[in-house]
PDB file of C-alpha atoms and ligand atoms in Angstrom:
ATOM      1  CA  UNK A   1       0.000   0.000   0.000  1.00  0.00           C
ATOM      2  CA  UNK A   2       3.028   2.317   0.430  1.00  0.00           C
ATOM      3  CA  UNK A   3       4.790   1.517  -2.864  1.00  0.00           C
ATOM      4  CA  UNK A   4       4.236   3.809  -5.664  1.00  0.00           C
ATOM      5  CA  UNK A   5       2.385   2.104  -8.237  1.00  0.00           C
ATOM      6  CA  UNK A   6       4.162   0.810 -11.254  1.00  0.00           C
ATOM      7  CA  UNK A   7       3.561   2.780 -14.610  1.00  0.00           C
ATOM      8  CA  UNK A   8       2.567   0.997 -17.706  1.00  0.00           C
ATOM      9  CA  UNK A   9       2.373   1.680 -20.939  1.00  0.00           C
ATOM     10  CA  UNK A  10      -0.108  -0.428 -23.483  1.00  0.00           C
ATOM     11  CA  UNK A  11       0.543   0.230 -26.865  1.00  0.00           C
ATOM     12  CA  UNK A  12      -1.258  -1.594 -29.877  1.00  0.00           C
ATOM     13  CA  UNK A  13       0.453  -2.405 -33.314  1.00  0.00           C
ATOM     14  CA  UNK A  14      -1.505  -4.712 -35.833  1.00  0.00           C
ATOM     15  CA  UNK A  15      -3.953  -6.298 -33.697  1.00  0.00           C
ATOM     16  CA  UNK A  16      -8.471  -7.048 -32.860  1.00  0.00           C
ATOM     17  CA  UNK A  17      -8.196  -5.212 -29.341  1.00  0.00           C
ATOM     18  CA  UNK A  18      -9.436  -8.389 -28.271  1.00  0.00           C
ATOM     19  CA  UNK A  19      -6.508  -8.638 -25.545  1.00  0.00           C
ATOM     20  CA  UNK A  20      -7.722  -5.609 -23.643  1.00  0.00           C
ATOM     21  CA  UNK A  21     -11.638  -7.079 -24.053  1.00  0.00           C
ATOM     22  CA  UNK A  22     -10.191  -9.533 -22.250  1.00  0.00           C
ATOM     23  CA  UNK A  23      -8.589  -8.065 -20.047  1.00  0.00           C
ATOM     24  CA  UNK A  24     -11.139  -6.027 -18.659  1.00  0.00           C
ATOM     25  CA  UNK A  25     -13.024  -8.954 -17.632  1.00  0.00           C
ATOM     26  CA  UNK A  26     -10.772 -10.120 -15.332  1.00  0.00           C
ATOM     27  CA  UNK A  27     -12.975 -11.669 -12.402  1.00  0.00           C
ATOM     28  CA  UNK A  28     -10.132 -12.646  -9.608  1.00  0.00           C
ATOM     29  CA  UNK A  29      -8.689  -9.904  -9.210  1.00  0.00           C
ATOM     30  CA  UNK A  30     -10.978  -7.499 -10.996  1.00  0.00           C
ATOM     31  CA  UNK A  31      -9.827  -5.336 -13.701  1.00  0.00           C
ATOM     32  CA  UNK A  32     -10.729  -2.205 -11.912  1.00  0.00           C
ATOM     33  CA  UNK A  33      -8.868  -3.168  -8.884  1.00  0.00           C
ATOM     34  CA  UNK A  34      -6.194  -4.199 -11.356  1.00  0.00           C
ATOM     35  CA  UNK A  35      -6.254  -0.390 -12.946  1.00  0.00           C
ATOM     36  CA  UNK A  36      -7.167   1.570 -10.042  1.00  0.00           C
ATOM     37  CA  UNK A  37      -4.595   0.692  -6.706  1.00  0.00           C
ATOM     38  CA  UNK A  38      -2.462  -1.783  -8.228  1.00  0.00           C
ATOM     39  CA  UNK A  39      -0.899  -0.452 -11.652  1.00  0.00           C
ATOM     40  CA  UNK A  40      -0.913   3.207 -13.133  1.00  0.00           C
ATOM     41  CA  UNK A  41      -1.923   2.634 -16.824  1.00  0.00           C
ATOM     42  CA  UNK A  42      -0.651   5.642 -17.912  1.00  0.00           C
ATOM     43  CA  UNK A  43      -1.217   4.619 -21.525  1.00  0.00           C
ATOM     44  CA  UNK A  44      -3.690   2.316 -22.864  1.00  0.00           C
ATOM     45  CA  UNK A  45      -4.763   4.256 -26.586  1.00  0.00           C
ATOM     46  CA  UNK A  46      -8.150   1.468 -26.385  1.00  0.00           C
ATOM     47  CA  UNK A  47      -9.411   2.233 -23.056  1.00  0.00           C
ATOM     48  CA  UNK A  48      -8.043   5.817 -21.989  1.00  0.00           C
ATOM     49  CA  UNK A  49     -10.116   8.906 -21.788  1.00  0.00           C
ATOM     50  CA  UNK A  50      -7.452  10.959 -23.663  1.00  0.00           C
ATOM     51  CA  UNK A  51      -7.011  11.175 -27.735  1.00  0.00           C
ATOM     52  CA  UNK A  52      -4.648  12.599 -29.998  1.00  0.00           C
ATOM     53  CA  UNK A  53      -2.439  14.889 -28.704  1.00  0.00           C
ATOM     54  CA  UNK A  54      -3.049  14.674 -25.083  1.00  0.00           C
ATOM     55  CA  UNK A  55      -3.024  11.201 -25.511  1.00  0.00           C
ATOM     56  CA  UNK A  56       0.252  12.067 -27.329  1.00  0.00           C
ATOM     57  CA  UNK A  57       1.616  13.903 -24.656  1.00  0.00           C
ATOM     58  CA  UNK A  58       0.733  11.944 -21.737  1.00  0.00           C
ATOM     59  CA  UNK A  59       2.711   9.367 -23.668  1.00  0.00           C
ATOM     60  CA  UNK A  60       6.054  11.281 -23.812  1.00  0.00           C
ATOM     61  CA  UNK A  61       5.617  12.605 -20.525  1.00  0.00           C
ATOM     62  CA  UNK A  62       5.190   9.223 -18.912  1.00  0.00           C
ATOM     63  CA  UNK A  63       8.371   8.064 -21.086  1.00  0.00           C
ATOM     64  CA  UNK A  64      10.412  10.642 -19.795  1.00  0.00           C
ATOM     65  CA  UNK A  65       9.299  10.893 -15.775  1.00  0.00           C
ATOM     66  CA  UNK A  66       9.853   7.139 -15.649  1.00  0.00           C
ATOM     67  CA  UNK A  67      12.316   6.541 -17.570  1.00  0.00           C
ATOM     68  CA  UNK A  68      13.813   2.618 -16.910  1.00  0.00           C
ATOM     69  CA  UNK A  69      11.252   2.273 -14.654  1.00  0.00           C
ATOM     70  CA  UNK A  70       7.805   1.732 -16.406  1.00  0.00           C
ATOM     71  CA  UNK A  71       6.523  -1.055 -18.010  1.00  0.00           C
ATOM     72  CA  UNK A  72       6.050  -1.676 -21.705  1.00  0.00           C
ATOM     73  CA  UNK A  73       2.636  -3.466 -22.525  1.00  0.00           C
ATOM     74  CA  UNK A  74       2.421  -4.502 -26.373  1.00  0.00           C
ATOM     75  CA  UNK A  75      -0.936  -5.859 -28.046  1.00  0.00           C
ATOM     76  CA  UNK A  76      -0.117  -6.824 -31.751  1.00  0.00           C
ATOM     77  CA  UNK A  77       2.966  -6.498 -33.880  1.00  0.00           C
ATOM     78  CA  UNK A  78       4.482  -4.342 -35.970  1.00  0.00           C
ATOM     79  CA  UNK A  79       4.534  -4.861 -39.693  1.00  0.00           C
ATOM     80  CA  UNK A  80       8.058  -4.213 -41.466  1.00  0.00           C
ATOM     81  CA  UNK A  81       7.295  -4.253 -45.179  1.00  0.00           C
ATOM     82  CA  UNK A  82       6.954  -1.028 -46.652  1.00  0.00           C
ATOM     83  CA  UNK A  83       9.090   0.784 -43.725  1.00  0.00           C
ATOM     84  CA  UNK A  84       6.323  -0.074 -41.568  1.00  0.00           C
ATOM     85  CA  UNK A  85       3.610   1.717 -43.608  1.00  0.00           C
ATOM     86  CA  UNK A  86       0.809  -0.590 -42.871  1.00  0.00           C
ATOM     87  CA  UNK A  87       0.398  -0.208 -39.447  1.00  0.00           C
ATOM     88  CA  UNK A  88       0.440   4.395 -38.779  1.00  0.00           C
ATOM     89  CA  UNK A  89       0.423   5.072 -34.517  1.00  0.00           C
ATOM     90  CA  UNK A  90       0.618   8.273 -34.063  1.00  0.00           C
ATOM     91  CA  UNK A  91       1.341   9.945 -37.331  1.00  0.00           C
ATOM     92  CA  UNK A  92       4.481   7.294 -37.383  1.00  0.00           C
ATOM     93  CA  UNK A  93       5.101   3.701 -38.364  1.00  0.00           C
ATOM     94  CA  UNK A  94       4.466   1.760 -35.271  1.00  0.00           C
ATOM     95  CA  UNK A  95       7.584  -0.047 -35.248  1.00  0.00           C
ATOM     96  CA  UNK A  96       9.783   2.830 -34.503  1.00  0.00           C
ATOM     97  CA  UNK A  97       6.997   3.698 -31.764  1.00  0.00           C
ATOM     98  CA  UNK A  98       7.692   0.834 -30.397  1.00  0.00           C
ATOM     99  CA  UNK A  99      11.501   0.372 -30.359  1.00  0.00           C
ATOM    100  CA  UNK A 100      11.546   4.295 -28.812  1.00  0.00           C
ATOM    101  CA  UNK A 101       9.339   3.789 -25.755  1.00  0.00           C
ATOM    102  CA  UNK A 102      10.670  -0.139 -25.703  1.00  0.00           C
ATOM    103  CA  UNK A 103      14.322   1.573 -25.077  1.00  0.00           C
ATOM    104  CA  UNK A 104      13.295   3.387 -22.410  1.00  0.00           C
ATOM    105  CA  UNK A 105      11.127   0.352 -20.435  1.00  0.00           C
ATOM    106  CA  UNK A 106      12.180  -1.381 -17.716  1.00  0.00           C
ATOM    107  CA  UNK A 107      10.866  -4.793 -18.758  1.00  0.00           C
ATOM    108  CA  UNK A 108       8.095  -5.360 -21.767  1.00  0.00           C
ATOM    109  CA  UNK A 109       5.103  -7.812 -21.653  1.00  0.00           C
ATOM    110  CA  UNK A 110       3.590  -9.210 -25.240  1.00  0.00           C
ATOM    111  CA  UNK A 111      -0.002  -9.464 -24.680  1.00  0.00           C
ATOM    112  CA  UNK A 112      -1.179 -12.523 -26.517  1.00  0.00           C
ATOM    113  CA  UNK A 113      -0.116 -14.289 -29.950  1.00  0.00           C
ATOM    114  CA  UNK A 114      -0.108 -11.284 -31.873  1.00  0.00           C
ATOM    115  CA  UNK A 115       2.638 -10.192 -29.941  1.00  0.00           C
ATOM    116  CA  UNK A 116       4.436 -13.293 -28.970  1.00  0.00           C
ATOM    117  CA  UNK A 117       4.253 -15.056 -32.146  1.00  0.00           C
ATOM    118  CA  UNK A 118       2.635 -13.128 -35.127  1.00  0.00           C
ATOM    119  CA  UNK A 119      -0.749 -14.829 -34.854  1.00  0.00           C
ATOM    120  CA  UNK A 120      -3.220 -14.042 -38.250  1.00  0.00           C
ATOM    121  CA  UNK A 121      -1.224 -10.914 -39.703  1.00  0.00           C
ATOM    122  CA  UNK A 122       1.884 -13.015 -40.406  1.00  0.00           C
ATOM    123  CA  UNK A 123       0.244 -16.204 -41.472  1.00  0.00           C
ATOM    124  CA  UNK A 124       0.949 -16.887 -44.752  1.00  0.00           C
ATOM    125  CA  UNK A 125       1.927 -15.265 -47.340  1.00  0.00           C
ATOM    126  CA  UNK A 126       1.852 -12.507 -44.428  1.00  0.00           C
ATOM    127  CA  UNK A 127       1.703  -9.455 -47.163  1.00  0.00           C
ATOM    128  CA  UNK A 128       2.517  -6.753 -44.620  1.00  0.00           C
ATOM    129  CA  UNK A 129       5.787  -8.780 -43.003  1.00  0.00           C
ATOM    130  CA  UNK A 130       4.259  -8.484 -39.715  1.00  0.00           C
ATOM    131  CA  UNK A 131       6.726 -10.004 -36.765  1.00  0.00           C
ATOM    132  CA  UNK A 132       6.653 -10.996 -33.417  1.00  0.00           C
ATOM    133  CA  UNK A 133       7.852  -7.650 -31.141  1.00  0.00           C
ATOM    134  CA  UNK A 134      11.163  -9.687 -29.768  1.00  0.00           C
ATOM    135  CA  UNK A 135      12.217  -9.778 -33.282  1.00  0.00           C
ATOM    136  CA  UNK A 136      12.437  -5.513 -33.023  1.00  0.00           C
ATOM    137  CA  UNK A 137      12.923  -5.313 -29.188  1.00  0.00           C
ATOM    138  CA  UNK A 138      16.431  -7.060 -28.657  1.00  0.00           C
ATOM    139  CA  UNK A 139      17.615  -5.374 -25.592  1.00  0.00           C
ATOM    140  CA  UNK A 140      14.830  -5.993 -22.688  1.00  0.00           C
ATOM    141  CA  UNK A 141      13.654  -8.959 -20.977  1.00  0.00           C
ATOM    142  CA  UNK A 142      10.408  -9.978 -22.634  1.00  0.00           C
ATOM    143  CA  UNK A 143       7.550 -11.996 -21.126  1.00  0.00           C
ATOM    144  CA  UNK A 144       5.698 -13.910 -23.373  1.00  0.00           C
ATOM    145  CA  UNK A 145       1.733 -14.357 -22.829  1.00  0.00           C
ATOM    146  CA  UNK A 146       0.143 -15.912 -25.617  1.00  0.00           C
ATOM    147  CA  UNK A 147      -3.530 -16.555 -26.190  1.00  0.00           C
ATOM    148  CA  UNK A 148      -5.804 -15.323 -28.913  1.00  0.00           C
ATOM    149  CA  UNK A 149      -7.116 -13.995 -26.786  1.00  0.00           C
ATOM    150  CA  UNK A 150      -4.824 -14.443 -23.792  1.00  0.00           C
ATOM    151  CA  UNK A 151      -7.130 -15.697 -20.665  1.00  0.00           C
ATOM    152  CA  UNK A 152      -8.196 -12.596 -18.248  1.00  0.00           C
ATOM    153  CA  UNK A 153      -6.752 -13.787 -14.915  1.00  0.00           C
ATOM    154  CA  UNK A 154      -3.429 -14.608 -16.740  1.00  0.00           C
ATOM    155  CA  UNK A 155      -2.625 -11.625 -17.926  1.00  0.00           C
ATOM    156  CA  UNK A 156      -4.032  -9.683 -14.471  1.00  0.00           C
ATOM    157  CA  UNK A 157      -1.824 -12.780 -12.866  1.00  0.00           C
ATOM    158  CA  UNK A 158       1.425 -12.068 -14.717  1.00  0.00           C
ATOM    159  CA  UNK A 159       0.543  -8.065 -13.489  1.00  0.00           C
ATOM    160  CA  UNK A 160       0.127  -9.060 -10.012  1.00  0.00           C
ATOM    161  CA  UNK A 161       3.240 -11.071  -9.697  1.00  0.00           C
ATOM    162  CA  UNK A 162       5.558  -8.265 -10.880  1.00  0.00           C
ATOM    163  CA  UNK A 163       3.910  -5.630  -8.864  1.00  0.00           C
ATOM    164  CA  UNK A 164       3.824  -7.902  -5.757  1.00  0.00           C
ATOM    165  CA  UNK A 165       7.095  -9.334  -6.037  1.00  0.00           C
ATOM    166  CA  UNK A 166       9.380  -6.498  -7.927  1.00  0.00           C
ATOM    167  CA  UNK A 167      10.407  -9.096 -10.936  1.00  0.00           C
ATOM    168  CA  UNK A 168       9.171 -10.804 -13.555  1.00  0.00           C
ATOM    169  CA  UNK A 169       7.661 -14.400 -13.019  1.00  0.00           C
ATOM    170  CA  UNK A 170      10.009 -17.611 -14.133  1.00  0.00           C
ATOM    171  CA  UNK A 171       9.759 -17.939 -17.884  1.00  0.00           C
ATOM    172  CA  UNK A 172      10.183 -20.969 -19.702  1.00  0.00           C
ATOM    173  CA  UNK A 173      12.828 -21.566 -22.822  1.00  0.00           C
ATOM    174  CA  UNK A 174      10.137 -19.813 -24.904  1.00  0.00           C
ATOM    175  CA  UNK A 175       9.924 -16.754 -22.455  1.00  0.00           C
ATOM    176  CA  UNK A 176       6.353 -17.769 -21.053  1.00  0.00           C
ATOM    177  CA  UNK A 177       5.394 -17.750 -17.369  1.00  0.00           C
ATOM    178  CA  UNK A 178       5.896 -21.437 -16.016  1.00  0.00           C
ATOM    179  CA  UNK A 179       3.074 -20.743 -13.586  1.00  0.00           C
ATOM    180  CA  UNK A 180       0.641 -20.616 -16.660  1.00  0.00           C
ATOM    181  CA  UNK A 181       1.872 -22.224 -19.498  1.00  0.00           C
ATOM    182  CA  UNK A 182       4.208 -25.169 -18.373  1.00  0.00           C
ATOM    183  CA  UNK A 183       1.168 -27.455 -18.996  1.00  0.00           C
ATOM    184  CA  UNK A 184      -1.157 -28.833 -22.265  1.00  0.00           C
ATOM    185  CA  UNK A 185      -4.421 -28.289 -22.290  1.00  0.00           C
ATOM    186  CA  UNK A 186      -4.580 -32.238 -22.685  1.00  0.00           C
ATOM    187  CA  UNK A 187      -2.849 -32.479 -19.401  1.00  0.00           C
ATOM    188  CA  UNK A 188      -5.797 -31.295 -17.266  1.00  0.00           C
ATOM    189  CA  UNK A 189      -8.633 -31.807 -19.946  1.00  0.00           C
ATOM    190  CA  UNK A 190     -11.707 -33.060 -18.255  1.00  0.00           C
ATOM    191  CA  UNK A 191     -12.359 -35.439 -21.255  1.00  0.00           C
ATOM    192  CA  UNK A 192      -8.893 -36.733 -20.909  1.00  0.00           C
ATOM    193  CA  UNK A 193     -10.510 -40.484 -19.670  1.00  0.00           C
ATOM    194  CA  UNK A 194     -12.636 -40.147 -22.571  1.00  0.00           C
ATOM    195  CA  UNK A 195      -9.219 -40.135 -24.740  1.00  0.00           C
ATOM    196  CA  UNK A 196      -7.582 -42.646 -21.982  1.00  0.00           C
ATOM    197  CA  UNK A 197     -10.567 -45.029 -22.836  1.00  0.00           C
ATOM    198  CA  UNK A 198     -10.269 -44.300 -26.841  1.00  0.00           C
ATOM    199  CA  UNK A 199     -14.024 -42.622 -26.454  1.00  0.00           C
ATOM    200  CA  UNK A 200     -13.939 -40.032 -29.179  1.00  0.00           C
ATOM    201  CA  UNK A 201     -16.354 -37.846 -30.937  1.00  0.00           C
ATOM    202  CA  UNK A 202     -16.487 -38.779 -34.856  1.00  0.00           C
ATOM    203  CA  UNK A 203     -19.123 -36.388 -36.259  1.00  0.00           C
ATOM    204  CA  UNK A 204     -20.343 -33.166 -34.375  1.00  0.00           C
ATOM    205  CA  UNK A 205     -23.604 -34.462 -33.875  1.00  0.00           C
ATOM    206  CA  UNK A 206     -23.207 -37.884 -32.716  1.00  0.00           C
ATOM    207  CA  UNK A 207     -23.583 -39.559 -29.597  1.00  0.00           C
ATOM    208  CA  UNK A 208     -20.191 -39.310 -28.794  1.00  0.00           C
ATOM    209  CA  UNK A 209     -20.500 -35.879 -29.313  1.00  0.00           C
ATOM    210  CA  UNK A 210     -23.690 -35.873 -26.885  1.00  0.00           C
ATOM    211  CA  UNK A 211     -22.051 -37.797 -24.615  1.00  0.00           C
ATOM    212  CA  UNK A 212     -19.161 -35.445 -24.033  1.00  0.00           C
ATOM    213  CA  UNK A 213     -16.482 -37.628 -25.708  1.00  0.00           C
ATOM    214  CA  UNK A 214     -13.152 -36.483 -26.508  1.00  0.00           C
ATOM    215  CA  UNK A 215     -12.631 -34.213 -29.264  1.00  0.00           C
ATOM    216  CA  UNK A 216      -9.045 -35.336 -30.404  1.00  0.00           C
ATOM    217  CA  UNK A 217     -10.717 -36.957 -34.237  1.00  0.00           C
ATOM    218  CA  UNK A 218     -12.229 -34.014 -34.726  1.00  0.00           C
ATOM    219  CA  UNK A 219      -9.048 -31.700 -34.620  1.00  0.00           C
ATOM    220  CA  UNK A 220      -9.026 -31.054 -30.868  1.00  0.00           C
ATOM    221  CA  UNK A 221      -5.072 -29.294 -30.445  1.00  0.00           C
ATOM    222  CA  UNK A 222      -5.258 -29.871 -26.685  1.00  0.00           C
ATOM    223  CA  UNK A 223      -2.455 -32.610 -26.816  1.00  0.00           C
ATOM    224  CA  UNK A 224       0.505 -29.961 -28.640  1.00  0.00           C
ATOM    225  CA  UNK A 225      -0.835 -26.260 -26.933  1.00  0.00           C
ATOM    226  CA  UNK A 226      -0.214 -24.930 -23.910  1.00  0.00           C
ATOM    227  CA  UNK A 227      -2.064 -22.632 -22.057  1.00  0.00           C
ATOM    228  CA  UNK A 228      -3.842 -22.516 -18.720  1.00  0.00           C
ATOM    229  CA  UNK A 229      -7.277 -23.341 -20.425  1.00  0.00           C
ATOM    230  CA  UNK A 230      -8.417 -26.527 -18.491  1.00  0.00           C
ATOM    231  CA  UNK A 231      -7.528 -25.034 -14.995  1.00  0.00           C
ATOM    232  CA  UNK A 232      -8.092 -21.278 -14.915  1.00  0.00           C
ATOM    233  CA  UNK A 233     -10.793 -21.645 -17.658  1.00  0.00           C
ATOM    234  CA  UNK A 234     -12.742 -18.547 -19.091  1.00  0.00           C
ATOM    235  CA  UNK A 235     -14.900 -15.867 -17.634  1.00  0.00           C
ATOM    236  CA  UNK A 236     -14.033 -16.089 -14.226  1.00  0.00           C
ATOM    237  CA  UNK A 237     -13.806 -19.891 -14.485  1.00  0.00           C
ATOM    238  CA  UNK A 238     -16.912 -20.977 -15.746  1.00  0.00           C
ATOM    239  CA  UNK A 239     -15.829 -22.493 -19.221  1.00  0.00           C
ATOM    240  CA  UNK A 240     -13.546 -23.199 -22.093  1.00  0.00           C
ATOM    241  CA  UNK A 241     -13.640 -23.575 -25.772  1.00  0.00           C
ATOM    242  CA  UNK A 242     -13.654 -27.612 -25.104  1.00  0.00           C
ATOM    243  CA  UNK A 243     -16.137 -27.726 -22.333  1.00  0.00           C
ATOM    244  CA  UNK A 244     -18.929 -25.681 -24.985  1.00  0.00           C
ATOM    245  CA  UNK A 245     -17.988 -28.583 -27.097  1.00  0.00           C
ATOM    246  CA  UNK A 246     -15.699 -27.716 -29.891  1.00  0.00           C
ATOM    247  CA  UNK A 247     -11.645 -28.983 -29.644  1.00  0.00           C
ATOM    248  CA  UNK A 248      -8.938 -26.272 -28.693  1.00  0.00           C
ATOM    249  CA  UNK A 249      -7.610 -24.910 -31.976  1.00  0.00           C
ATOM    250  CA  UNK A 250      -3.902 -23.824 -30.347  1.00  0.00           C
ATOM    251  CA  UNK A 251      -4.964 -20.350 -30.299  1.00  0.00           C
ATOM    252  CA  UNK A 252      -1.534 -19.930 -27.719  1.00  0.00           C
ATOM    253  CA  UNK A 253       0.815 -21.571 -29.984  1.00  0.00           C
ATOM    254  CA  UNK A 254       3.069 -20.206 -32.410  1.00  0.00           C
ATOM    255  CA  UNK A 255       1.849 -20.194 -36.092  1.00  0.00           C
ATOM    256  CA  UNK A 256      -1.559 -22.235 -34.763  1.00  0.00           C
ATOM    257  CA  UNK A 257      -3.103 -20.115 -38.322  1.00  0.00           C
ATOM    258  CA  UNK A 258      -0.522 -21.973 -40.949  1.00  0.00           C
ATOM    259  CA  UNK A 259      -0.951 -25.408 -38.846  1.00  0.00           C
ATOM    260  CA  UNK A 260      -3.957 -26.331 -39.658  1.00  0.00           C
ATOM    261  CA  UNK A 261      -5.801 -25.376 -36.355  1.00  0.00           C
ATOM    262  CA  UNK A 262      -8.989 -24.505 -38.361  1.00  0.00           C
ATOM    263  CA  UNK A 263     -11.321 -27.512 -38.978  1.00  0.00           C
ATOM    264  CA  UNK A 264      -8.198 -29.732 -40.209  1.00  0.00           C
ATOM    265  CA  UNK A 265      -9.181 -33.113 -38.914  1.00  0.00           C
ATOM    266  CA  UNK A 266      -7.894 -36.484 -38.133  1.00  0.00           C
TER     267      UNK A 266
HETATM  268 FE1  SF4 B   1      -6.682  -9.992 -31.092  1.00  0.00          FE
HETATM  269 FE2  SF4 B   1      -5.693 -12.431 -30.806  1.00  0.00          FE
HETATM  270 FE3  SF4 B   1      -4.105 -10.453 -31.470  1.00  0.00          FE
HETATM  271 FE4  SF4 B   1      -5.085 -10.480 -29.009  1.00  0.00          FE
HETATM  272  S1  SF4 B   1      -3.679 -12.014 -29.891  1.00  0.00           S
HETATM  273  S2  SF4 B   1      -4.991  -8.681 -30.375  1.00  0.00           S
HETATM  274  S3  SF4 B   1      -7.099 -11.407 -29.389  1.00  0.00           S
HETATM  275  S4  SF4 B   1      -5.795 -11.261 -32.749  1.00  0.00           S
HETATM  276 FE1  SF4 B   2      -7.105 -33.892 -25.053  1.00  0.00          FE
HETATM  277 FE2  SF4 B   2      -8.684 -32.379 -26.593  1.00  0.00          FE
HETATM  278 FE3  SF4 B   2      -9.464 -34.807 -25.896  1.00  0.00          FE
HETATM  279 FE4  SF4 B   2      -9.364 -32.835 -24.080  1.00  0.00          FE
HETATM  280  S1  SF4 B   2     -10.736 -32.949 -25.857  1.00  0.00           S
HETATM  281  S2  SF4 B   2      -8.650 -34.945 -23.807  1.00  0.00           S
HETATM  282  S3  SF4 B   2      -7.555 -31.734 -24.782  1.00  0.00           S
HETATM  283  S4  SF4 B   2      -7.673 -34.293 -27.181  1.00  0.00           S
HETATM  284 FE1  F3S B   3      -7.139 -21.175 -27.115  1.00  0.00          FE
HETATM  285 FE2  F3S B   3      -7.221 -23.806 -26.910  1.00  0.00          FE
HETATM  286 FE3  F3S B   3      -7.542 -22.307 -24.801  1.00  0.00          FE
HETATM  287  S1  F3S B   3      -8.101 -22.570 -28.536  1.00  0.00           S
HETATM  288  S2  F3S B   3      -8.585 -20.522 -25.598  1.00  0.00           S
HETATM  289  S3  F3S B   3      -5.681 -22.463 -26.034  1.00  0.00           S
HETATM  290  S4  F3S B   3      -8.575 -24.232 -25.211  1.00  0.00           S
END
């Protein structure tokens, strides 16, 4: 209660906004508890009261009062073909946006797969070179939280570790937070005995299907995608993409739109 709050800047590159929709419906801890005594979103160009150029200005002036010590929140990518023309923030191609206020961060969070991976902008043939932000942000430690969306109480998680603690959660070899994403979605799947006892849905209508069998046959990406899906589950815990009856399509993984996530079957 004594600390000063920890600044943070959200900026959005190519991207659906879909990453702050879901982050304002964080349940545990709420979003507005998130925004108003944990964190001071200084910037957030989605949600913030200010536009153009006192939105502008309160983004310089938070650069340059907290200089090393803010936080760097990116939604989407920035596109590099054309010297960046296809994605404008700003009156400026986003990717030099985002290497400027990324140089003056003290750490940098990728919000979802946009940011972590590429996600639908750089799936093939990818016409505007769009690229994950560690491939234009070399010199900062990057946390990785994928998702397409990413879940709510992850990303309002991964905020209230480094607020709480000072430092940035344990990252795996792909710089995501072990405590969410060092599991499948098969590993805690509550039709894993259906799979165990080779009970699988064939058509979406049978009575497999109506029986809650497991959705591997019909594309189901649980077994190769990790995310904290099965546990944390969505909207405040109630469900999941599997448990309304349709297999996980990888949405956390890295090129899940050139792998066939889509409707490619067994
Ligand atoms: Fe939207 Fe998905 Fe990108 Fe988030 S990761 S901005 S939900 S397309
Ligand atoms: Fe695994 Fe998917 Fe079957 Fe669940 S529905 S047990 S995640 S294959
Ligand atoms: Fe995405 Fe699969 Fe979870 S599609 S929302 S990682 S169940």
């Amino acid at each position: 209660e004594t600390k000063p709050r920890v600044p943070i800047i959200w900026m959005h590159g190519l991207e659906c906004t879909c990453c702050t929709e879901s982050f304002i419906r964080s349940a545990h801890p709420l979003a507005k508890d998130v925004v108003l005594s944990m964190i001071s979103l200084d910037y957030n160009d989605t949600i913030m009261a200010a536009a153009g150029h006192q939105a502008e200005a309160i983004l310089q002036e938070t650069r340059q009062m907290y200089k090393g010590r803010y936080i760097l929140a990116v939604e989407g990518n920035p596109p590099l073909n054309e010297d960046g023309m296809y994605c404008i923030d700003g009156g400026r191609p986003f990717v030099e946006r985002l290497t400027e206020m990324a140089s003056d961060a003290m750490a940098v969070v990728a919000w979802g797969t946009c940011a972590s991976w590429g996600c639908v902008q750089a799936a093939k043939p990818n016409p505007t070179h769009a690229v994950p932000i560690d491939k234009v942000i070399r010199n900062k430690p990057i946390v990785k939280v994928p998702g397409c969306p990413p879940i709510a109480e992850v990303m309002t998680g991964v905020i209230t570790y480094v607020t709480m603690f000072g430092r940035l959660p344990d990252l795996d070899r792909q710089g995501r937070p072990k405590m969410f994403y060092s599991q499948r979605i098969h590993d805690k799947c509550y039709r894993r005995p259906h799979f165990d006892a080779g009970q699988f849905v064939e058509e979406w209508d049978d009575d497999g299907a109506r029986k809650g069998f497991c959705l591997y046959k019909m594309g189901c990406k649980g077994p190769t995608t990790y995310n904290a899906c099965s546990t944390t589950r969505w909207n405040g815990g109630v469900s999941f993409p599997i448990q309304s009856g349709h297999g996980c399509i990888g949405c956390s993984e890295d090129a899940f739109w050139d792998k066939g996530s889509f409707y490619d079957r067994l």
